[in-house]
PDB file of C-alpha atoms in Angstrom:
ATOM      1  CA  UNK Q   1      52.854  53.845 -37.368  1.00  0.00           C
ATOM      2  CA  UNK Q   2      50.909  55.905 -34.689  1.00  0.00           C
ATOM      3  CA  UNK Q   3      49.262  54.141 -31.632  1.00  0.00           C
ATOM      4  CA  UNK Q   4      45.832  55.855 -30.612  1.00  0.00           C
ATOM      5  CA  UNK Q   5      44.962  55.360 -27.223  1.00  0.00           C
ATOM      6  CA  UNK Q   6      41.564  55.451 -26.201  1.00  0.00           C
ATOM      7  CA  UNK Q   7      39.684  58.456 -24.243  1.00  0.00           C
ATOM      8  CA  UNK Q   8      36.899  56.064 -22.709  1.00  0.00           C
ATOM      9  CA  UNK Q   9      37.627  54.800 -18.946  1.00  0.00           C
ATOM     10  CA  UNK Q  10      35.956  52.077 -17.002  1.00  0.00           C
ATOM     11  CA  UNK Q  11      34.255  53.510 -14.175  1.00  0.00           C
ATOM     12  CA  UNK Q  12      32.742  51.804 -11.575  1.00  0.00           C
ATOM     13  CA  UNK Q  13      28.800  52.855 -11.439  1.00  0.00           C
ATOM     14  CA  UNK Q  14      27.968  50.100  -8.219  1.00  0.00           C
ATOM     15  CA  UNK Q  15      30.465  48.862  -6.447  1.00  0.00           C
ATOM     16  CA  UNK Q  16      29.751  44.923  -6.291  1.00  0.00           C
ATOM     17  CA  UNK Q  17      31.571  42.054  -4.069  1.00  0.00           C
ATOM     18  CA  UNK Q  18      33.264  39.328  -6.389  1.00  0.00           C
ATOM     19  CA  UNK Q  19      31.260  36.781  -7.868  1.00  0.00           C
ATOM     20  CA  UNK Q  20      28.077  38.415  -7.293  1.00  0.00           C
ATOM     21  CA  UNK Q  21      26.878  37.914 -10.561  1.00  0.00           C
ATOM     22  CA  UNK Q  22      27.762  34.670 -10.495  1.00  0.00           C
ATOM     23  CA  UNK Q  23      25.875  33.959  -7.085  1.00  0.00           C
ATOM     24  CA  UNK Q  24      22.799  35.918  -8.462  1.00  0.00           C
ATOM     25  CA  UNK Q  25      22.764  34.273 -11.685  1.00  0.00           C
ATOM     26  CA  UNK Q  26      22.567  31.095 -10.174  1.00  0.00           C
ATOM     27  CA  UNK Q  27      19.793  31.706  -7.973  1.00  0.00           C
ATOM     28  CA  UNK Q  28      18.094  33.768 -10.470  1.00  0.00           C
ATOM     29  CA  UNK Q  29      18.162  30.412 -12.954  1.00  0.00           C
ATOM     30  CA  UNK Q  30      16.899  28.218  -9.982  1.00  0.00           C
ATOM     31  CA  UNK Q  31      14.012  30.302  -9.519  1.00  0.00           C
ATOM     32  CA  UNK Q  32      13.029  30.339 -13.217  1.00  0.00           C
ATOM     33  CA  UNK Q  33      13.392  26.401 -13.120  1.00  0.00           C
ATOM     34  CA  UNK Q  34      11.086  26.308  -9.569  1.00  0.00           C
ATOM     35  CA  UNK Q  35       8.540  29.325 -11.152  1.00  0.00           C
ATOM     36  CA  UNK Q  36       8.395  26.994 -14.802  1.00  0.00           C
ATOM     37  CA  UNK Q  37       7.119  23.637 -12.637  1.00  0.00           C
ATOM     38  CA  UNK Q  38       4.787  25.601 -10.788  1.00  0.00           C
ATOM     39  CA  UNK Q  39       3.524  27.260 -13.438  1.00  0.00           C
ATOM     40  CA  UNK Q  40       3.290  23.607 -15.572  1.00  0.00           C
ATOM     41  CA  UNK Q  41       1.370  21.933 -12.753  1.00  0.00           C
ATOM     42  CA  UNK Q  42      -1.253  25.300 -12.399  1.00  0.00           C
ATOM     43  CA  UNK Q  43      -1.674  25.111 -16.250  1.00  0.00           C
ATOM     44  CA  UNK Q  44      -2.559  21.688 -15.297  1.00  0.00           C
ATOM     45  CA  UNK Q  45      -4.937  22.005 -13.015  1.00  0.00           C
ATOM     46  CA  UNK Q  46      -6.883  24.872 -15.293  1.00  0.00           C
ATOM     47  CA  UNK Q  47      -7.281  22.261 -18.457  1.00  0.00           C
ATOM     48  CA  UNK Q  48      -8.441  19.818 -16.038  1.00  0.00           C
ATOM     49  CA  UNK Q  49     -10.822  21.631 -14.480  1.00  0.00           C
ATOM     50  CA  UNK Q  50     -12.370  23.180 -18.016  1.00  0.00           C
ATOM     51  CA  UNK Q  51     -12.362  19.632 -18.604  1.00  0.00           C
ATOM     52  CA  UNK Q  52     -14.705  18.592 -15.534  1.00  0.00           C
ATOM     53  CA  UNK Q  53     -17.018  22.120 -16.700  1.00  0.00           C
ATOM     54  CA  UNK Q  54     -17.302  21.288 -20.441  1.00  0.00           C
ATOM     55  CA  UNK Q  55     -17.876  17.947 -19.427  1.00  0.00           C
ATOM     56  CA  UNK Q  56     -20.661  19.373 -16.720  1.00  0.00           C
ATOM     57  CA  UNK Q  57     -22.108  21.666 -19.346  1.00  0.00           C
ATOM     58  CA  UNK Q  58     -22.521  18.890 -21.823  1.00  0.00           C
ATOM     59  CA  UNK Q  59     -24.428  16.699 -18.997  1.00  0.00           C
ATOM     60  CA  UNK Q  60     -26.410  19.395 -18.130  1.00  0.00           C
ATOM     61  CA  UNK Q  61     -27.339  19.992 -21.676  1.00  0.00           C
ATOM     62  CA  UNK Q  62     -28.173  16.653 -22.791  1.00  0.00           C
ATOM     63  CA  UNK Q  63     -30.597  16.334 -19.308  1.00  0.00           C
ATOM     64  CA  UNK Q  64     -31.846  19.657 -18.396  1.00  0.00           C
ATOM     65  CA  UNK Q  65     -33.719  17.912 -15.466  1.00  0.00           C
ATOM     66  CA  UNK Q  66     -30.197  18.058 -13.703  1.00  0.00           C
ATOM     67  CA  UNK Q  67     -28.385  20.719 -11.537  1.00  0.00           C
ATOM     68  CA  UNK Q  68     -24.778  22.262 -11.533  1.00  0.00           C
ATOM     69  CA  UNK Q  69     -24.937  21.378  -7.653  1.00  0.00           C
ATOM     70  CA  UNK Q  70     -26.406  17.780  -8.131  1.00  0.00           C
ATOM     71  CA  UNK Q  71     -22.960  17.325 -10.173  1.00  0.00           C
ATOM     72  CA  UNK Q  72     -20.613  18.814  -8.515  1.00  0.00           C
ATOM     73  CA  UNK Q  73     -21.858  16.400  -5.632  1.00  0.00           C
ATOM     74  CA  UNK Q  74     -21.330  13.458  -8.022  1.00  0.00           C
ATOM     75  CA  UNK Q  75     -17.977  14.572  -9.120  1.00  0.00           C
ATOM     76  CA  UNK Q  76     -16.620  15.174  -5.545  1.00  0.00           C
ATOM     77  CA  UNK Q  77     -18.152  11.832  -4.473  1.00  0.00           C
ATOM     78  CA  UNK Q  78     -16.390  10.543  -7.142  1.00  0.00           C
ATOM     79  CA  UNK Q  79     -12.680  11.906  -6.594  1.00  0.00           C
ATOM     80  CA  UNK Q  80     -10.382  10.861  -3.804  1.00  0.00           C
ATOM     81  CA  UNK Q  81      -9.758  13.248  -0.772  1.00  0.00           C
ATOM     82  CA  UNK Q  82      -7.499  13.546   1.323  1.00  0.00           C
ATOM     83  CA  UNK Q  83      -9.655  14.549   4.673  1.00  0.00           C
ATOM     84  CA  UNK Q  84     -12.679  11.884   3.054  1.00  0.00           C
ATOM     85  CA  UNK Q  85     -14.401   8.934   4.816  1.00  0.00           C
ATOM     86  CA  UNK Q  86     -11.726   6.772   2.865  1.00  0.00           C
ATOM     87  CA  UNK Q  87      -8.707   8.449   3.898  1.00  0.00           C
ATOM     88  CA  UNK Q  88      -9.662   8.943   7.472  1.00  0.00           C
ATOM     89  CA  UNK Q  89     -10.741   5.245   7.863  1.00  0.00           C
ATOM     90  CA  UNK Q  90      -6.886   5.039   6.229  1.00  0.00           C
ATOM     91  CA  UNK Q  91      -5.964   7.097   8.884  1.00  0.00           C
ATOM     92  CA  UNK Q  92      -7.204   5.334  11.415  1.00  0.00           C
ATOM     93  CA  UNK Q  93      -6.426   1.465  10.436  1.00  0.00           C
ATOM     94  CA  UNK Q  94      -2.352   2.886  10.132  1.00  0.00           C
ATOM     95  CA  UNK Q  95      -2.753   4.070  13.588  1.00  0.00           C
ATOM     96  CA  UNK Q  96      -3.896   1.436  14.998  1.00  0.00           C
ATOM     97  CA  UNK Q  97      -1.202  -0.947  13.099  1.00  0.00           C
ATOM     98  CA  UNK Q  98       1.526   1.319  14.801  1.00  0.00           C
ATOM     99  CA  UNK Q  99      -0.054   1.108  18.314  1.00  0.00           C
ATOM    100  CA  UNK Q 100      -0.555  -2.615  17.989  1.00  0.00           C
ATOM    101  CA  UNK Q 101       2.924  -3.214  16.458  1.00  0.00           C
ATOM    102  CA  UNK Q 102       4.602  -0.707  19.429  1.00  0.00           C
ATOM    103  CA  UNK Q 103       2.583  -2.731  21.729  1.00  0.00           C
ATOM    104  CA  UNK Q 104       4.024  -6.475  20.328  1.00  0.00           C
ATOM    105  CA  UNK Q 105       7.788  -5.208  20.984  1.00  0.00           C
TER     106      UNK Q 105
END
């Protein structure tokens, strides 16, 4: 029996620092997981707002007496905010809770 021994060598193209591809991996595989939920909750946001404009379109069809404005004032009247009249006056009764309940201790 002969042995061949191979001609190819292992040479080192980049020098790396042990476990590097192990640490980039990792963060490589956290970033796909953060990147896929953003990218979920966007795709959310688009089909809901389609939603809102088909359903716009069809009211404005169906009545052509109304505007895209007069709707989009309906809609937003409609939806919570967070810097509305109802949140503020939320604001403002949680304040004064915390002022009155400082003030009892």
């Amino acid at each position: 029996k002969t042995t061949k021994t191979s001609k190819t060598q292992l040479n080192v193209y980049i020098d790396v620092p042990p476990g590097f591809f192990t640490i980039s991996l990792m963060g490589m595989s956290i970033m796909l997981s953060v990147s896929r939920n953003v990218n979920r909750a966007r795709m959310e946001e688009l089909a809901w707002e389609q939603r809102l404009e088909e359903a716009r379109d069809k009211r404005m069809a169906e009545d052509p007496t109304l505007l895209e404005t007069d709707l989009r004032r309906q809609e937003a009247a409609n939806e919570w905010s967070a810097y509305g009249p109802d949140a503020m006056a939320e604001r403002e009764m949680s304040s004064s809770k915390k002022k009155s309940q400082s003030h009892g201790l």
